[in-house]
Amino acid sequence: MIKRQTIPWGAFSEKHKQYIKNAPNYRHLVAEGAVRSGKTIDHCIISAMYLEKCPDKFHLASGSSMPNAKLNIGECNGFGLEHLFRGRCRWGKYRSNEALFIQTQTGEKIVIFTGGGKADSYKSILGNSYGLWIGTEINEHYDCEDSRTSFIKVAMARQIASKQPLTLWDLNPSDPNADIYSSYIDRFLEFDWYKYEHFNIYDNATMTSERIAEIESKYDKSSIWYRRDILGERAIAEGLLFRYFADNPEPYLSDEKELKENRYDHLIMGIDFGDSGSKYSFHLTGFMNNWADLRVLDEHDIPKSNGIDAKLLCDEFIKFYKRCLNVWGYVEWIFCDSASNTLINTLRTSAMNEGLPYSNIAPVSKNEISERPKTVDILLCTGRLKINKKCKNLILSLKSLVWDEKNPNIPKDENINNINDYWDSFCYTFITHSDYIELKR
């Protein structure tokens, strides 16, 4: 007897059934709405239907990053492409790109997985024509006026030669004034080849009221992300980033004595370089349960200056570095503002001269600035982030940061009382590993 592993499908609401059923009637479909509303699963199913019979060989799957694309489209909680084509697909490389090779009724199909969130992301998709483009979190993909470097515009252009193009985008709601709406999503509504659908968490028939309540508990109900991710509303970011923290920071703080009793799997230092009225700022974060829980352990800063005093920087860095080693343990990484390789090399040299580890001093790999507040919000609301009460600088920063009215979704960079300096050095302790942290949600 041959045993087959099956996918544990749950119930589909009528709204989702109709969206999937009618998909072949359109060339471009967009699903916008709340988290866990079933958007991406629908698109994985539609993609599988399409790949089975389409004439084109090469196809594209994109996310804000390549791991994000593989997680949301390849895996998709057991409902992604690698599961829909189980026994008929394999992961591999195609011209240095991650790819899923799929055997279908119409021959082998190659789905290239890539990240679209960076300014140079377009380079990874050049050289091929694509039939299918399935993009998750499309509002996190890089776009600009230049059609040669915009990931979205380049990907669209790569479908022109397709015999049977299909584009599938999903996203959680963003600022209603965001360019993704005016340039694409809302602008296409007048065309008959285009289908837009909005979903909320209650449209997902597999979600129990208990599960919905559990998801809601991870958000502060006064936050912008609750309105977008849970209510599924397009909403403008305004006012304080973390109002609940400003109103009552005590639940998010810890005593140093308590912090010293923990075992940390990773210790990472972040350094923001100052100048022209900014401060040099240092933070140390400890990670527990691998990357799941964060504890801000220590901080340090150097007074404002209108010039670079390399000796003062090195002296203060060595002082803080030694304190971290003596009090908290081995510092796995020291991530510095990538804007100055000269200062980074200076710190390496000073650490080497002191007989301290120095190969772990590196420029930080920056992610989108708009992603950082959301990560911190989820960590705070789920109890995964605690801050040493002695870290007055970071506490001040989290209580004071406001949204930028001219550039929604990022903190305003007026740097009053140096709050942006403190915010940056703290963010540098986790953003290089943000994909690991996000997986722990």
XYZ file of C-alpha atoms in Angstrom:
441
model
C 0.000 0.000 0.000
C 1.362 3.436 -0.971
C 0.969 6.110 1.681
C 0.609 9.703 0.583
C 1.103 12.763 2.745
C -1.730 15.221 2.299
C -2.051 18.933 3.054
C -4.322 19.600 6.072
C -6.700 22.011 4.357
C -9.202 23.831 6.534
C -12.457 25.408 5.503
C -12.476 28.198 2.918
C -14.963 31.026 3.219
C -17.121 31.826 0.211
C -15.158 35.026 -0.359
C -11.877 33.116 -0.676
C -13.474 30.429 -2.859
C -14.742 33.004 -5.324
C -11.409 34.847 -5.383
C -9.548 31.651 -6.299
C -12.235 30.444 -8.729
C -12.292 33.713 -10.670
C -8.517 34.235 -10.740
C -8.052 32.798 -14.290
C -10.174 35.672 -15.602
C -7.515 38.258 -14.680
C -3.856 38.987 -15.393
C -3.152 40.938 -12.191
C -4.688 40.268 -8.785
C -4.099 42.127 -5.527
C -5.145 40.874 -2.083
C -4.922 43.471 0.679
C -5.955 43.089 4.293
C -5.276 41.927 7.811
C -2.647 39.437 8.920
C -3.736 35.787 8.893
C -6.619 36.593 6.573
C -5.541 33.930 4.043
C -4.226 36.228 1.298
C -0.950 34.456 0.593
C -2.440 30.952 0.716
C -4.931 31.998 -1.967
C -2.076 33.238 -4.138
C -0.047 30.066 -3.632
C -3.038 28.007 -4.790
C -3.631 30.292 -7.797
C 0.099 30.093 -8.613
C 0.026 26.293 -8.528
C -3.006 26.205 -10.844
C -1.234 28.555 -13.221
C 2.164 26.813 -13.172
C 0.578 23.459 -13.941
C -0.539 24.563 -17.410
C 1.240 27.802 -18.363
C 3.628 27.790 -21.363
C 6.398 29.909 -19.758
C 9.324 28.221 -18.029
C 10.678 30.962 -15.737
C 8.730 32.601 -12.924
C 9.387 34.970 -10.034
C 8.531 34.873 -6.313
C 9.550 37.928 -4.297
C 9.322 39.299 -0.777
C 10.920 42.154 1.096
C 13.922 39.803 1.420
C 14.768 36.425 -0.059
C 14.179 34.574 3.274
C 10.829 36.359 3.505
C 9.896 35.137 0.012
C 10.891 31.533 0.791
C 9.049 31.595 4.104
C 5.809 33.198 2.873
C 5.557 31.705 -0.618
C 7.686 28.555 -0.529
C 6.689 27.360 2.958
C 3.547 29.394 3.801
C 2.830 27.422 7.002
C 2.636 24.150 5.069
C 0.520 25.521 2.209
C 3.247 27.034 0.001
C 4.561 25.991 -3.390
C 6.996 23.407 -2.051
C 4.077 21.650 -0.345
C 1.591 22.027 -3.205
C 4.154 20.378 -5.504
C 5.512 17.906 -2.958
C 7.245 15.020 -4.745
C 7.499 17.050 -7.941
C 9.835 19.856 -6.887
C 13.283 20.498 -5.474
C 15.183 23.529 -4.175
C 18.345 24.492 -6.000
C 20.264 27.312 -7.642
C 19.656 28.962 -10.977
C 22.435 31.400 -11.933
C 23.226 32.002 -8.239
C 19.558 32.636 -7.370
C 17.528 30.464 -5.002
C 15.022 28.579 -7.106
C 12.295 25.953 -6.877
C 12.386 23.501 -9.785
C 8.899 22.095 -10.394
C 7.750 19.271 -12.660
C 4.320 20.091 -14.091
C 1.900 18.782 -16.709
C 3.509 21.162 -19.211
C 7.155 20.540 -18.376
C 9.687 21.868 -15.865
C 9.067 25.285 -14.376
C 11.707 27.298 -12.526
C 10.517 29.733 -9.867
C 13.245 32.159 -8.824
C 12.973 33.440 -5.230
C 14.429 36.820 -4.388
C 14.182 39.885 -2.177
C 12.841 43.128 -3.582
C 13.286 45.514 -0.681
C 16.656 47.087 -1.445
C 17.668 49.731 -3.964
C 19.805 47.248 -5.902
C 17.362 44.315 -5.686
C 16.468 44.670 -9.362
C 19.871 43.212 -10.301
C 18.825 39.739 -9.126
C 15.980 39.470 -11.651
C 17.692 40.703 -14.805
C 18.318 38.345 -17.714
C 15.061 36.375 -17.614
C 11.495 36.798 -18.822
C 8.916 35.720 -16.264
C 5.406 34.371 -16.722
C 4.226 34.456 -13.105
C 5.244 37.088 -10.601
C 3.956 36.408 -7.100
C 5.009 39.192 -4.732
C 4.269 39.112 -1.011
C 4.264 42.331 1.047
C 4.478 44.296 -2.202
C 4.492 47.616 -0.331
C 7.900 46.624 1.098
C 9.413 46.277 -2.392
C 11.702 49.014 -3.655
C 10.151 51.454 -6.101
C 11.287 54.745 -7.634
C 10.703 56.842 -10.739
C 13.649 55.285 -12.580
C 12.286 52.270 -14.458
C 15.806 50.847 -14.660
C 16.303 50.486 -10.908
C 12.790 50.179 -9.441
C 12.282 46.524 -8.508
C 8.545 46.773 -9.196
C 8.974 48.411 -12.612
C 11.781 46.067 -13.649
C 9.762 42.994 -12.614
C 6.764 44.228 -14.610
C 8.973 44.817 -17.636
C 10.369 41.300 -17.324
C 6.839 39.939 -17.947
C 6.293 41.750 -21.257
C 7.627 38.853 -23.331
C 5.583 36.286 -21.425
C 3.094 34.237 -23.419
C 0.636 34.217 -20.525
C 1.622 36.734 -17.794
C 0.097 36.606 -14.307
C 0.876 38.955 -11.405
C -0.202 38.273 -7.812
C 0.451 40.820 -5.061
C -0.482 40.775 -1.401
C 0.029 43.335 1.345
C -1.093 44.441 4.766
C -2.640 47.925 4.645
C -0.265 50.878 4.707
C -0.563 54.650 4.742
C -3.477 55.550 2.446
C -1.239 58.131 0.761
C 1.531 55.614 0.025
C 2.799 55.542 -3.547
C 1.976 51.846 -3.937
C -1.721 52.806 -4.021
C -1.614 55.844 -6.279
C 1.005 54.402 -8.641
C -0.394 50.887 -8.965
C -3.090 49.340 -6.776
C -5.786 52.016 -6.989
C -4.757 53.270 -10.420
C -5.436 49.855 -12.004
C -9.029 49.602 -10.733
C -10.506 50.835 -14.022
C -9.059 47.959 -16.078
C -10.908 44.705 -16.727
C -7.712 42.623 -16.533
C -7.256 43.630 -12.888
C -8.842 42.241 -9.716
C -8.566 43.837 -6.261
C -9.925 42.161 -3.124
C -9.830 43.168 0.524
C -9.783 40.543 3.280
C -9.969 40.772 7.049
C -9.119 38.177 9.645
C -12.777 37.139 9.933
C -12.810 36.109 6.251
C -10.491 33.236 7.174
C -12.849 30.385 8.065
C -10.050 28.423 9.761
C -9.522 31.089 12.422
C -11.255 30.388 15.719
C -12.281 33.232 18.014
C -9.630 32.013 20.476
C -6.906 32.169 17.824
C -8.020 35.642 16.716
C -7.888 36.828 20.337
C -4.364 35.388 20.664
C -3.175 37.286 17.578
C -4.815 40.504 18.758
C -3.023 40.201 22.105
C 0.310 40.726 20.347
C -0.655 44.291 19.448
C -1.352 47.422 21.396
C -4.867 48.446 20.341
C -3.893 52.109 20.135
C -1.060 51.406 17.695
C -0.974 52.006 13.973
C -0.127 48.341 13.392
C -3.290 47.145 15.153
C -5.426 49.186 12.767
C -3.503 47.917 9.769
C -2.705 44.297 10.663
C -5.800 43.374 12.659
C -8.578 45.699 11.488
C -7.208 45.681 7.944
C -7.487 49.459 7.583
C -5.260 51.806 5.646
C -4.156 54.219 8.355
C -1.867 57.221 8.689
C 0.983 57.050 11.175
C 0.951 60.124 13.407
C 1.948 61.192 16.909
C 4.134 59.091 19.203
C 5.523 55.795 17.925
C 5.075 54.019 21.247
C 2.398 55.933 23.141
C 1.701 53.031 25.502
C 5.386 52.995 26.480
C 5.401 56.764 27.021
C 2.289 56.528 29.210
C 3.593 53.655 31.348
C 7.130 52.351 30.681
C 7.397 50.314 33.911
C 6.072 46.984 32.489
C 8.827 47.026 29.856
C 11.735 47.620 32.248
C 13.893 45.255 34.313
C 16.288 45.594 37.237
C 19.936 44.973 36.442
C 20.117 42.327 39.175
C 17.358 40.365 37.464
C 19.018 40.750 34.067
C 22.294 39.343 35.393
C 20.526 36.134 36.410
C 19.629 35.319 32.794
C 21.614 33.228 30.351
C 22.171 34.966 27.019
C 22.697 33.050 23.792
C 24.009 36.115 21.957
C 25.355 39.517 22.998
C 25.417 42.227 20.332
C 26.632 45.816 20.590
C 25.389 48.639 18.371
C 27.280 51.882 17.767
C 25.939 55.031 16.116
C 28.599 57.525 15.082
C 27.959 61.158 15.960
C 29.109 64.488 14.575
C 27.681 67.919 13.848
C 25.554 68.046 16.957
C 24.891 64.295 17.236
C 26.161 61.956 19.915
C 28.212 58.803 19.649
C 25.858 56.243 21.164
C 26.451 52.638 22.295
C 23.973 49.902 23.273
C 24.331 46.257 24.271
C 21.478 43.792 23.761
C 21.309 40.228 25.012
C 19.264 37.565 23.228
C 17.630 34.664 25.073
C 15.887 31.547 23.750
C 18.149 31.911 20.731
C 16.747 35.053 19.078
C 13.257 35.094 20.581
C 13.660 37.387 23.596
C 15.695 40.602 23.791
C 17.089 42.381 26.842
C 18.757 45.781 26.538
C 21.554 45.428 29.069
C 23.726 48.528 28.941
C 24.352 51.813 27.146
C 26.898 54.567 26.874
C 27.298 57.836 24.979
C 29.837 60.538 24.233
C 28.911 64.227 24.537
C 28.031 66.194 21.416
C 30.795 67.433 19.220
C 31.169 69.425 16.019
C 34.111 67.350 14.930
C 35.468 63.824 15.071
C 37.767 63.154 18.028
C 39.080 59.709 17.130
C 41.058 59.312 20.360
C 38.047 60.140 22.536
C 35.879 57.736 20.521
C 38.387 54.904 20.908
C 38.919 55.550 24.617
C 35.178 55.568 25.363
C 34.572 52.545 23.138
C 37.273 50.510 24.880
C 35.859 51.523 28.263
C 32.358 50.363 27.287
C 33.629 47.231 25.520
C 35.569 46.108 28.598
C 32.577 46.816 30.834
C 30.354 44.679 28.624
C 32.867 41.823 28.625
C 33.374 41.962 32.393
C 29.714 42.313 33.357
C 27.792 40.459 30.643
C 30.180 38.141 28.810
C 31.551 37.637 25.294
C 30.195 40.138 22.744
C 29.483 38.143 19.604
C 29.117 41.104 17.248
C 29.747 44.844 17.353
C 27.698 46.457 14.594
C 28.580 50.039 13.711
C 26.957 52.692 11.574
C 27.988 51.629 8.069
C 28.396 55.251 6.986
C 32.039 55.366 8.071
C 34.410 52.519 7.274
C 37.294 54.696 8.481
C 35.910 54.904 12.026
C 35.085 51.181 11.999
C 38.700 50.367 11.112
C 39.850 52.754 13.837
C 37.780 50.855 16.416
C 39.163 47.537 15.180
C 42.693 48.808 15.591
C 42.042 50.143 19.091
C 40.491 46.828 20.170
C 43.427 44.877 18.702
C 45.909 47.105 20.510
C 44.080 46.427 23.787
C 44.206 42.675 23.202
C 40.421 42.509 22.762
C 38.506 40.596 20.066
C 38.275 42.822 16.988
C 37.230 40.632 14.023
C 33.647 40.886 15.301
C 33.546 44.674 14.664
C 31.632 45.175 11.427
C 29.326 47.580 9.560
C 25.663 46.914 10.249
C 23.520 45.467 7.463
C 20.693 47.966 7.453
C 17.086 47.057 6.751
C 14.216 49.358 5.854
C 13.870 52.140 8.443
C 10.092 51.607 8.423
C 10.496 48.000 9.575
C 12.297 48.828 12.821
C 9.405 50.442 14.754
C 7.087 47.559 13.880
C 9.608 44.977 15.128
C 10.083 46.861 18.399
C 6.321 47.296 18.818
C 5.689 43.557 18.495
C 8.575 42.738 20.840
C 7.268 45.133 23.492
C 3.624 44.085 23.208
C 4.472 40.370 23.431
C 6.813 40.815 26.407
C 9.836 39.752 24.376
C 11.731 43.011 24.957
C 12.801 44.332 28.357
C 15.103 47.257 29.055
C 17.527 47.787 31.910
C 16.167 50.615 34.069
C 19.652 52.149 33.968
C 19.374 52.668 30.177
C 17.913 56.165 30.522
C 18.859 57.189 26.996
C 16.878 54.445 25.273
C 13.941 54.906 27.628
C 13.878 58.598 26.729
C 14.035 57.726 23.041
C 11.139 55.245 23.116
C 9.033 57.724 25.090
C 9.751 60.605 22.714
C 10.021 59.387 19.102
C 7.242 60.639 16.811
C 6.217 59.810 13.248
C 7.497 61.998 10.431
C 4.544 63.902 8.935
C 6.304 64.290 5.579
C 7.530 60.713 5.358
C 4.993 58.422 7.070
C 6.068 55.072 8.529
C 9.467 56.261 9.757
C 10.463 58.173 12.917
C 10.989 61.895 12.583
C 14.712 62.659 12.482
C 14.859 65.985 14.328
C 17.081 64.308 16.952
C 15.746 66.453 19.822
C 17.700 65.479 22.959
C 19.586 63.027 20.720
C 16.728 60.520 20.793
C 17.436 59.412 17.204
C 21.085 58.681 18.070
C 19.980 56.416 20.922
C 17.328 54.789 18.734
C 19.816 54.038 15.964
C 22.469 52.435 18.172
C 19.801 50.242 19.780
C 18.392 49.234 16.385
C 21.875 48.284 15.181
C 21.937 45.573 17.875
C 19.126 43.593 16.224
C 18.439 44.596 12.609
C 21.190 42.429 11.083
C 19.407 39.428 12.611
C 15.868 40.742 12.191
C 14.858 37.809 9.965
C 15.658 35.386 12.805
C 13.746 37.561 15.248
C 10.728 37.853 12.938
C 10.568 34.063 12.592
C 10.050 33.831 16.354
C 6.766 35.787 16.286
